[in-house]
Short mmCIF file of C-alpha atoms in Angstrom, two decimals:
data_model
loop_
_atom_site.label_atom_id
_atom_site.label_comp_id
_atom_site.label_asym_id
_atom_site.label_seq_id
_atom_site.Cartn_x
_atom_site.Cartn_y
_atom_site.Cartn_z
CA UNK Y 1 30.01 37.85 42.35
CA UNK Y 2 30.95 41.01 40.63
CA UNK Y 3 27.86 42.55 38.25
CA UNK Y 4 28.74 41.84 35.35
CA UNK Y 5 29.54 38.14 36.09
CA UNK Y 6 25.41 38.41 37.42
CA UNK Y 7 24.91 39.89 34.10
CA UNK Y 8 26.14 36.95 32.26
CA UNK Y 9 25.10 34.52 34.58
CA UNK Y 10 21.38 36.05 33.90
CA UNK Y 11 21.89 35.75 30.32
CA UNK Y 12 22.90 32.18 30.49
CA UNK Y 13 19.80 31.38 32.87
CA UNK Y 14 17.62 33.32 30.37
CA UNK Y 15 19.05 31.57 27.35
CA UNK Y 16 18.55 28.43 28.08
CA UNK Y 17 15.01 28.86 29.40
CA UNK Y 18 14.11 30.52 25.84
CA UNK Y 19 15.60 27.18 24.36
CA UNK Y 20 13.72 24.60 26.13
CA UNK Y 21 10.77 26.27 25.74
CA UNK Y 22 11.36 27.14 21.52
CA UNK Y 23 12.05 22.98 21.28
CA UNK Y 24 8.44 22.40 23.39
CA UNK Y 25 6.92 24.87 21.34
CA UNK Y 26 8.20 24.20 17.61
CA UNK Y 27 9.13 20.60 17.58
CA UNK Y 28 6.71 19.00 15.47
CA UNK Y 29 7.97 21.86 12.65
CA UNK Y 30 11.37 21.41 12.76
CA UNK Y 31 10.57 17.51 12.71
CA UNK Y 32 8.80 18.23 9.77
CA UNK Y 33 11.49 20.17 8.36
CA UNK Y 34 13.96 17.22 8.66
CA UNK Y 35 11.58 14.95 6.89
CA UNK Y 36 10.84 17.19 3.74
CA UNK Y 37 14.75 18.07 3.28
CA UNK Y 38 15.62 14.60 3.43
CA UNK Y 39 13.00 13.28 1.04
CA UNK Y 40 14.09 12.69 -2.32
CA UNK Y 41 11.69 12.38 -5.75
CA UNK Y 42 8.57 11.29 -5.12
CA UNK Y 43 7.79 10.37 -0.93
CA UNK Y 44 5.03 10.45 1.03
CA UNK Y 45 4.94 14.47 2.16
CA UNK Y 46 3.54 16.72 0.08
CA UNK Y 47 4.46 19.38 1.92
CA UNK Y 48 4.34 20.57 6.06
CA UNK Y 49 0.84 20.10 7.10
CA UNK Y 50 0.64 17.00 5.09
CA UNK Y 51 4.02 15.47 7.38
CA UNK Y 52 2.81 16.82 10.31
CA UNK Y 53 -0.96 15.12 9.63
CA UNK Y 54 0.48 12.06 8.83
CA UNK Y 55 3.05 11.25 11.38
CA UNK Y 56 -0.03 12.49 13.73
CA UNK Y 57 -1.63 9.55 12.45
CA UNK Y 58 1.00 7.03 11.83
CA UNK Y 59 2.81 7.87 15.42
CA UNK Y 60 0.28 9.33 17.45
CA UNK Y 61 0.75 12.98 19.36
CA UNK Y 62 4.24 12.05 20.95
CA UNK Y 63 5.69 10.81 17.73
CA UNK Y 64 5.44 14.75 16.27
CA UNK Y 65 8.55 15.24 19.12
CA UNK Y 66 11.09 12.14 18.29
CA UNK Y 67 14.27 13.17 18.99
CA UNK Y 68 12.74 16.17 21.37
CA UNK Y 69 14.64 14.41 24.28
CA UNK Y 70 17.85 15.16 22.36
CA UNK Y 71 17.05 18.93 21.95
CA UNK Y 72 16.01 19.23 25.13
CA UNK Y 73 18.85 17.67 26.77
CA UNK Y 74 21.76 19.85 24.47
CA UNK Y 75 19.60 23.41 23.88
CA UNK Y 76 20.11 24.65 27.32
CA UNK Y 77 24.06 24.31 26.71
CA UNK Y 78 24.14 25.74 23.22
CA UNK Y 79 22.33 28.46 23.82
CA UNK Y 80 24.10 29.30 26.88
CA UNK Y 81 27.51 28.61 24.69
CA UNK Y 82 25.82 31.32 21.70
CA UNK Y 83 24.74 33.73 24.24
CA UNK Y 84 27.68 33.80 26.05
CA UNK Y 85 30.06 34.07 23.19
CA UNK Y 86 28.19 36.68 21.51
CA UNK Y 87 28.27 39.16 24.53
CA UNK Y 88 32.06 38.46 25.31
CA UNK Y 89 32.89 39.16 21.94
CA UNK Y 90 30.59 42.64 21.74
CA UNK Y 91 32.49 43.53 24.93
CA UNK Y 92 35.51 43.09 23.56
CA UNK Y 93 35.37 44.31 20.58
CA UNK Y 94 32.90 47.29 21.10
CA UNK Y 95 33.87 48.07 24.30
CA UNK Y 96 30.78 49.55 26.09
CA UNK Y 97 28.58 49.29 22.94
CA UNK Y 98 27.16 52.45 22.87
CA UNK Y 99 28.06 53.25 19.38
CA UNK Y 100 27.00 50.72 16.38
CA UNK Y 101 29.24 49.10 14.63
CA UNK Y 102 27.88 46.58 12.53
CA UNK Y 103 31.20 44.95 11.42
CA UNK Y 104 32.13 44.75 14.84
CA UNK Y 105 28.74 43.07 15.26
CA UNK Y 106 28.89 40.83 12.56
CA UNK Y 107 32.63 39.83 13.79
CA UNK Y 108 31.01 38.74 17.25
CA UNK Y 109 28.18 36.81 15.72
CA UNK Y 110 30.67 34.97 13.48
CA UNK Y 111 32.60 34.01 16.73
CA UNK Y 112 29.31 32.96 18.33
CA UNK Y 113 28.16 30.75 15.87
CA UNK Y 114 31.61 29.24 15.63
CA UNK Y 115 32.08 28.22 19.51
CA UNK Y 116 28.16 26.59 19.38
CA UNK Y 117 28.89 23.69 16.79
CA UNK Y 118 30.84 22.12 19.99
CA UNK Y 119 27.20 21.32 21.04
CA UNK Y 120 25.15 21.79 18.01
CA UNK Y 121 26.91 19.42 15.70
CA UNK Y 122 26.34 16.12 17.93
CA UNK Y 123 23.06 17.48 18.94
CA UNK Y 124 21.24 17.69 15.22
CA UNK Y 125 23.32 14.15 14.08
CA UNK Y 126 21.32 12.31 17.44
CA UNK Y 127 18.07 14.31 16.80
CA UNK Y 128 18.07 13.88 12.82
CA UNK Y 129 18.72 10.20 13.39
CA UNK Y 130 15.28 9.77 15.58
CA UNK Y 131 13.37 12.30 13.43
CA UNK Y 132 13.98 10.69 10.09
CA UNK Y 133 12.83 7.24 11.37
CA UNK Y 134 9.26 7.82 10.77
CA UNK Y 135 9.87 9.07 6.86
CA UNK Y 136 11.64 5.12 5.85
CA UNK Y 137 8.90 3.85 8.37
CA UNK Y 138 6.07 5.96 6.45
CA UNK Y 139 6.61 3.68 2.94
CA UNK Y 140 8.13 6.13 0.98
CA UNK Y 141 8.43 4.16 -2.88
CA UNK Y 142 11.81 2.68 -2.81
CA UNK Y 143 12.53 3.47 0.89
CA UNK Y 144 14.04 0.54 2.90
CA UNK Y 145 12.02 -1.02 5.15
CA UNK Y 146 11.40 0.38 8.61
CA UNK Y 147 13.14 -1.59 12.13
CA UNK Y 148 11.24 -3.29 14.03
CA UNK Y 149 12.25 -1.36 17.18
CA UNK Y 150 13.70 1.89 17.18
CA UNK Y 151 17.13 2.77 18.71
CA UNK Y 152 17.32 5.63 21.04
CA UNK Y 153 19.58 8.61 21.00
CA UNK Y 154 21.88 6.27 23.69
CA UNK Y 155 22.14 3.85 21.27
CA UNK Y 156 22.69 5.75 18.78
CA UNK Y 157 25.76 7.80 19.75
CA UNK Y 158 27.38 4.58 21.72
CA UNK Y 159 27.31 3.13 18.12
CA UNK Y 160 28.73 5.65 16.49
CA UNK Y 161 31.75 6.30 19.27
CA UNK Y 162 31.81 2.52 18.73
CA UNK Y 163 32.39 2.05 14.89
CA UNK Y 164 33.65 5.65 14.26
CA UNK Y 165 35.12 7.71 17.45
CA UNK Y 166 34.29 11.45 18.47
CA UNK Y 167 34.38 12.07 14.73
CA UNK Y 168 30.98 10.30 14.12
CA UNK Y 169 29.38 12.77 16.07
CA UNK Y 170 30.84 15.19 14.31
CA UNK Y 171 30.00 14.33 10.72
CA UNK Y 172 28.79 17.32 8.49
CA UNK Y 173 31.00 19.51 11.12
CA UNK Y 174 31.68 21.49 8.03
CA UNK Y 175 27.94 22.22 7.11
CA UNK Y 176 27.30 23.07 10.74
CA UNK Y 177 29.06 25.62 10.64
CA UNK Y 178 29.13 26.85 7.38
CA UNK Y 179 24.85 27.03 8.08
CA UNK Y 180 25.20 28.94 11.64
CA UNK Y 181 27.83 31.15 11.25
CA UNK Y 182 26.14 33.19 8.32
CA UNK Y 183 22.86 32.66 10.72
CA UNK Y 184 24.62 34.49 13.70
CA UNK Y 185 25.95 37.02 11.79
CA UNK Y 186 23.13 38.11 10.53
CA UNK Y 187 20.75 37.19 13.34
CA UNK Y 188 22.96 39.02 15.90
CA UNK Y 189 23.22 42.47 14.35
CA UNK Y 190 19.87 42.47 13.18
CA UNK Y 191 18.37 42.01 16.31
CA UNK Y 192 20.48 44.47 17.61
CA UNK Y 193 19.51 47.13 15.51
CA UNK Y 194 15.86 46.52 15.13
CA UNK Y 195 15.89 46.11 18.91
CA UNK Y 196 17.94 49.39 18.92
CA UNK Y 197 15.36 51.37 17.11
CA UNK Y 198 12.19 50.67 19.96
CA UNK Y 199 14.23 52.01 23.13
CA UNK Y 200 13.35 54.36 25.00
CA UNK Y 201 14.54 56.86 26.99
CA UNK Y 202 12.98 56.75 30.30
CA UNK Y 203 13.22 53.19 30.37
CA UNK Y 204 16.15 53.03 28.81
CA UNK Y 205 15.09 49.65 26.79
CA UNK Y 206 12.97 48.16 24.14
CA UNK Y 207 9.26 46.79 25.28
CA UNK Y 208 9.21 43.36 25.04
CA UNK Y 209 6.51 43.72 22.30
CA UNK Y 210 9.00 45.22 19.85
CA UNK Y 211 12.15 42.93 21.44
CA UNK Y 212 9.55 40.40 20.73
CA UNK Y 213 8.78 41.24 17.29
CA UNK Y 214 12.73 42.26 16.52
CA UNK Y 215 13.51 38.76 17.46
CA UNK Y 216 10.92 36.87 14.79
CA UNK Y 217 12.17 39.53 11.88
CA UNK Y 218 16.11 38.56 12.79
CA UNK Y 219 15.28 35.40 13.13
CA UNK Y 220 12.95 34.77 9.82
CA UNK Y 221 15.86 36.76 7.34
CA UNK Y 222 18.55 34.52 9.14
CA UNK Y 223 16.47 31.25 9.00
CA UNK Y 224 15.57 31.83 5.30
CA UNK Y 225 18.79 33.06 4.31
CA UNK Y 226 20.50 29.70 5.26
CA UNK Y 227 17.55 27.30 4.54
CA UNK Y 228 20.05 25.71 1.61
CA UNK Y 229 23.06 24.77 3.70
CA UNK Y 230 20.59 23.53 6.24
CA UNK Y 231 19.38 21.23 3.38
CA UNK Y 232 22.84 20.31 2.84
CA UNK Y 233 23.39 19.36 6.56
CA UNK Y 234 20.30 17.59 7.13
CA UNK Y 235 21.20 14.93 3.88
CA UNK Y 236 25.29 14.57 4.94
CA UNK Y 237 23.88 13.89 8.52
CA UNK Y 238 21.35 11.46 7.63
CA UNK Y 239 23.17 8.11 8.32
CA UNK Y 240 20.12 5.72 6.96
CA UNK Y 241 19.13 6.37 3.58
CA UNK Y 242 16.17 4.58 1.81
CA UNK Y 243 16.36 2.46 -0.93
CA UNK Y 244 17.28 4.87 -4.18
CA UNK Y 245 18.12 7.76 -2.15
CA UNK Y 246 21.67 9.42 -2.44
CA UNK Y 247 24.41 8.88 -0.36
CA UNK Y 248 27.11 11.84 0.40
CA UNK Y 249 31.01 11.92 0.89
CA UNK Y 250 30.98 15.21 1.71
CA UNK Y 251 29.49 18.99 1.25
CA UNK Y 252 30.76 19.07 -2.64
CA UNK Y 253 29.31 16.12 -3.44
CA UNK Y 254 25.77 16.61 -1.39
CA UNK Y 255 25.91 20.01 -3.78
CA UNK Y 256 26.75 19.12 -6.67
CA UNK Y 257 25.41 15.55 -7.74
CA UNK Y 258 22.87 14.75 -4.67
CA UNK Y 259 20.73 18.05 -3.97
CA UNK Y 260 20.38 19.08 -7.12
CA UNK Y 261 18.30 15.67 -8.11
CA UNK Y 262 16.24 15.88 -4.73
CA UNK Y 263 13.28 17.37 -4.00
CA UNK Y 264 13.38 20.48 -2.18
CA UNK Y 265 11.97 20.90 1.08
CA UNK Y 266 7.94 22.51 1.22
#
């Protein structure tokens, strides 16, 4: 194995490990997340703390990570896909990288974000499925009533390959992407640069304090910057809607007529 195939296999190892443990460790927010974005007029969140207290109480510890399963299953391969992309394309198109380009680096995050959707877009339609369950379940005015049993992410995906084919996993392939390509280009050259500015030279790298802190900056301006389209692809995702609540053909419609009347996420 030559060194840089060690190099990449390292990178793989390293990004996957950094994905299962970001699921174990922000879950219950991201569940949270799904729950606000989806909830429409007046439902039964007020805002974060108030979901997270309440599904604590409704569904006990282990209900805060429904859908976790799903995540943890499909972040290991995504991340690997991300990683892996990104540092081909920074190769390839900045050869040995010691000079900054930032178009260059925005080019390879745009290509990294683009080859992920192959996992991430089946991966958030299972986990949003699971997540959401507890929001109809919670009594929301006008929500439909909640199962009696819920189905699992199994179930779930054999139904839709059932009724719809590949392309049911794939609904809201369009807001995917249109969310984490703008995220990886601007998470990608941030990082880069930020990272860029702790190294030094005997060690020839960053400390992981400031790699640390470089990462939360990147990842904050990325996160916030795309926080609408990931509204958008959390409502065109969402297969079961309660009672009142908008439906959407599509990312012009979810826009134009169903967002805009919804309440937006806390």
């Amino acid at each position: 194995m030559s060194r840089q195939d060690l190099s990449i296999t390292a990178k793989l190892i390293n990004g996957g490990m950094a994905g299962l443990v970001g699921v174990t460790c922000v879950f219950p927010i991201d569940l949270a997340k799904t729950r606000l974005q989806n909830q429409q007029g007046t439902g039964p969140y007020r805002g974060m703390t108030d979901c997270l207290v309440k599904t604590a109480r409704a569904e006990g510890f282990l209900g805060m990570y429904r859908g976790a399963a799903v995540n943890l299953t499909l972040v290991t391969p995504e991340k690997a896909i991300k990683l892996a992309a990104n540092d081909f394309l920074r190769q390839l198109l900045m050869g040995d990288g010691t000079q900054r380009n930032l178009k260059m680096e925005m080019l390879a995050g745009c290509g990294a974000g683009m080859c992920q959707v192959v996992i991430t877009c089946p991966m958030e339609m299972l986990k949003i499925q699971l997540q959401d369950a507890g929001r109809l379940a919670a009594g929301a005015p006008g929500s439909a009533p909640s199962p009696p049993t819920r189905p699992s992410a199994t179930h779930i995906a054999r139904e839709l390959l059932r009724t719809q084919g590949l392309a049911g996993l794939y609904k809201g392939l369009g807001a995917t992407l249109l969310r984490d390509i703008p995220f990886s280009i601007i998470y990608f050259p941030l990082f880069a640069n930020l990272n860029g500015l702790g190294v030094s030279e005997p060690a020839g790298k960053a400390s992981f304090a400031h790699s640390f802190l470089s990462g939360c900056v990147a990842g904050c301006v990325a996160a916030i910057t795309v926080t609408p389209l990931d509204v958008l692809k959390t409502r065109i995702q969402t297969l079961k809607k309660g009672l009142g609540e908008d439906s959407y053909s599509g990312l012009a419609d979810c826009t134009s007529s169903g967002c805009g009347r919804g309440r937006p996420p806390s």
